[in-house]
Amino acid sequence: MLTSRVAPNAAAPGRLHNLSALPEAEAIKLFYHQAQEKGIHGAAALSKADVQAFTKLVGGHPLAIKLASGLLRTFSPIDSQTRLQQGKGGTVQEMYDHVYRQVWETLEDAAQILLLAMANVGQAEAGGDYLLEISALTENEFQVAVETLNQHSLLETRGIFEKRLYGIHRLTETFLQTDIIGWEPPEI
C-alpha cells in the first residue's frame, strides 16, 4: 500500500482509493481518545457540542484533530476554538498551516529547537543520540522536548523499547520547512 496526498496518473498500475475526512461521529471519538491518551485533564467533560465545534473547525482530518486537541494543554476550550476559528475558510493546506502555527506558538524553546532539528530528519527515523547532537540540547532539555512534542502529536516515536527512534509526519515537515524555516520548493 502506498499513500500520497497527490493523485497518481490514471494509467498508473494498482488500485486507487481516495480517503475523505472522518465522519463526524468518528472524528468526535478520535478527539476524545486523543485528549485522553495525551492526558489532557477536563477534556472528557467537554460536551459533544463542544467537541463537534472542534472537529468542524478542522474538517474531520485525523492529524488536524490530534493537533487541535493538543491546544487544550495550553488554552481553554473557548480560547482554543477561537484560535482555530481564525484560520477557517481557506484550503485544507491553509487550515493545517494555521493549526500548526497555533501549536508552534505554544511550544517552549527546547521543543521548537528539537522540532526544527527533526525537519532535517523528516519521516526517516533518527535516534536520540543523533538528535541530541544536531539540536545541541542538554539531555534533560531533550527529554522534556520529546515529551512535549509527543503530547502535542508532533513527534512520532518508533523503534523498540531499548532503542527509540523519532520521526515526524510529512505535513509537520512541510510546515517546518515552508512556514518556519522559509524553504521554497523548487519549481518543476
Coordinates of C-alpha atoms in Angstrom, one line a residue:
M1 CA 0.0 0.0 0.0
L2 CA 1.3 3.5 -0.9
T3 CA -0.2 6.7 0.4
S4 CA 0.0 10.1 -1.2
R5 CA -1.6 13.5 -1.0
V6 CA -1.2 13.7 -4.8
A7 CA -3.3 11.5 -7.0
P8 CA -1.3 9.3 -9.3
N9 CA -1.6 9.2 -13.1
A10 CA -4.8 7.4 -14.1
A11 CA -2.7 5.0 -16.1
A12 CA -0.6 4.0 -13.1
P13 CA -0.8 0.4 -12.1
G14 CA -2.7 -0.5 -9.0
R15 CA -6.0 0.4 -7.4
L16 CA -6.7 3.9 -6.3
H17 CA -8.8 4.5 -3.2
N18 CA -9.5 8.1 -2.1
L19 CA -9.9 8.6 1.6
S20 CA -12.0 11.5 2.8
A21 CA -12.2 13.2 6.2
L22 CA -13.6 11.2 9.1
P23 CA -17.4 11.1 9.5
E24 CA -18.5 13.4 12.4
A25 CA -19.1 10.5 14.9
E26 CA -15.6 9.1 14.3
A27 CA -14.0 12.5 14.4
I28 CA -15.6 13.1 17.8
K29 CA -14.4 9.7 19.1
L30 CA -10.9 10.4 17.9
F31 CA -10.9 13.8 19.6
Y32 CA -11.9 12.3 23.0
H33 CA -9.5 9.4 22.5
Q34 CA -6.6 11.7 21.6
A35 CA -7.2 14.0 24.6
Q36 CA -7.4 11.1 27.0
E37 CA -4.3 9.4 25.5
K38 CA -2.4 12.7 25.9
G39 CA -3.6 13.2 29.5
I40 CA -5.5 16.4 28.8
H41 CA -7.5 16.8 32.0
G42 CA -11.0 18.0 31.7
A43 CA -11.3 17.1 28.0
A44 CA -13.6 14.1 28.9
A45 CA -16.0 16.6 30.4
L46 CA -16.4 18.5 27.2
S47 CA -19.9 18.2 25.7
K48 CA -20.4 16.6 22.4
A49 CA -21.4 20.0 21.0
D50 CA -18.0 21.4 22.2
V51 CA -16.1 18.6 20.5
Q52 CA -18.2 18.9 17.4
A53 CA -17.2 22.6 17.2
F54 CA -13.5 21.5 17.2
T55 CA -14.0 18.8 14.6
K56 CA -15.9 21.1 12.3
L57 CA -13.2 23.7 12.5
V58 CA -10.6 21.2 11.3
G59 CA -12.8 19.4 8.9
G60 CA -12.6 15.9 10.3
H61 CA -8.9 15.4 9.2
P62 CA -7.3 13.0 11.7
L63 CA -4.0 14.7 12.1
A64 CA -5.6 18.1 12.5
I65 CA -7.9 16.7 15.2
K66 CA -4.9 15.4 17.1
L67 CA -3.2 18.7 16.8
A68 CA -6.3 20.7 17.7
S69 CA -6.9 18.5 20.8
G70 CA -3.4 19.3 21.9
L71 CA -4.2 23.0 22.1
L72 CA -6.2 22.2 25.2
R73 CA -2.9 21.6 27.0
T74 CA -2.3 25.4 26.9
F75 CA -5.7 27.1 26.2
S76 CA -9.2 26.8 27.4
P77 CA -11.7 25.2 25.1
I78 CA -13.2 28.6 24.1
D79 CA -9.7 30.1 23.5
S80 CA -8.6 27.0 21.5
Q81 CA -11.7 27.2 19.3
T82 CA -11.2 31.0 18.8
R83 CA -7.6 30.3 17.7
L84 CA -8.8 27.7 15.3
Q85 CA -11.7 29.8 14.0
Q86 CA -9.2 32.5 12.9
G87 CA -7.9 30.1 10.3
K88 CA -11.3 28.9 9.0
G89 CA -12.3 29.4 5.4
G90 CA -9.2 28.6 3.4
T91 CA -7.9 25.4 1.8
V92 CA -7.1 22.3 3.7
Q93 CA -3.4 23.2 3.4
E94 CA -4.1 26.6 4.9
M95 CA -6.1 25.0 7.7
Y96 CA -3.2 22.7 8.5
D97 CA -0.7 25.6 8.4
H98 CA -2.9 27.6 10.8
V99 CA -3.3 24.7 13.2
Y100 CA 0.4 24.0 13.1
R101 CA 1.1 27.7 13.7
Q102 CA -1.2 27.7 16.8
V103 CA 0.6 24.7 18.2
W104 CA 4.1 26.0 17.3
E105 CA 3.4 29.2 19.3
T106 CA 2.6 27.1 22.5
L107 CA 6.0 25.3 22.4
E108 CA 8.9 26.3 24.6
D109 CA 12.3 26.9 23.0
A110 CA 13.7 23.4 23.5
A111 CA 10.7 21.8 21.9
Q112 CA 10.9 24.2 19.0
I113 CA 14.7 23.5 18.6
L114 CA 14.1 19.8 18.6
L115 CA 11.3 20.1 16.1
L116 CA 13.5 22.2 13.8
A117 CA 16.2 19.5 14.1
M118 CA 13.5 17.0 13.1
A119 CA 13.0 18.9 9.9
N120 CA 16.4 17.6 8.9
V121 CA 15.3 14.0 9.6
G122 CA 11.7 14.2 8.4
Q123 CA 9.9 10.9 8.1
A124 CA 13.2 9.0 8.3
E125 CA 14.0 7.8 11.8
A126 CA 16.7 9.2 14.0
G127 CA 18.0 8.0 17.3
G128 CA 18.2 10.2 20.4
D129 CA 22.0 10.5 20.3
Y130 CA 21.9 11.9 16.8
L131 CA 19.1 14.3 17.7
L132 CA 20.9 15.4 20.8
E133 CA 24.0 16.2 18.7
I134 CA 22.2 18.1 15.9
S135 CA 19.9 20.0 18.3
A136 CA 22.6 20.9 20.8
L137 CA 20.1 20.4 23.6
T138 CA 21.1 19.0 27.0
E139 CA 19.9 15.5 27.9
N140 CA 17.3 17.0 30.2
E141 CA 16.1 19.6 27.6
F142 CA 15.9 16.8 25.1
Q143 CA 13.8 14.5 27.3
V144 CA 11.4 17.4 28.1
A145 CA 11.2 18.4 24.5
V146 CA 10.4 14.8 23.4
E147 CA 7.6 14.6 26.0
T148 CA 6.2 17.9 24.9
L149 CA 6.3 17.1 21.2
N150 CA 4.7 13.7 21.9
Q151 CA 1.9 15.4 23.9
H152 CA 1.2 17.7 21.0
S153 CA 1.3 14.9 18.4
L154 CA 4.2 16.5 16.7
L155 CA 6.7 13.7 17.2
E156 CA 6.3 10.0 16.2
T157 CA 8.1 7.6 18.5
R158 CA 9.2 4.4 16.7
G159 CA 11.5 1.5 17.2
I160 CA 11.8 -0.9 20.1
F161 CA 11.8 0.0 23.7
E162 CA 15.5 -0.4 24.1
K163 CA 16.3 1.9 21.1
R164 CA 13.8 4.6 20.4
L165 CA 13.7 6.3 17.1
Y166 CA 12.0 9.5 16.3
G167 CA 10.3 10.9 13.2
I168 CA 7.7 13.5 12.1
H169 CA 4.7 13.4 9.9
R170 CA 5.2 14.6 6.3
L171 CA 2.8 17.5 7.0
T172 CA 4.8 18.6 10.0
E173 CA 8.0 18.5 8.0
T174 CA 6.3 20.6 5.2
F175 CA 5.1 23.2 7.8
L176 CA 8.6 23.5 9.3
Q177 CA 10.3 23.8 6.0
T178 CA 7.9 26.3 4.4
D179 CA 6.5 28.3 7.3
I180 CA 9.2 28.3 9.9
I181 CA 12.5 27.8 8.1
G182 CA 11.2 29.6 5.0
W183 CA 12.3 27.0 2.4
E184 CA 10.7 27.4 -1.0
P185 CA 10.0 24.2 -3.0
P186 CA 11.8 24.1 -6.4
E187 CA 9.7 24.9 -9.4
I188 CA 9.0 22.0 -11.6

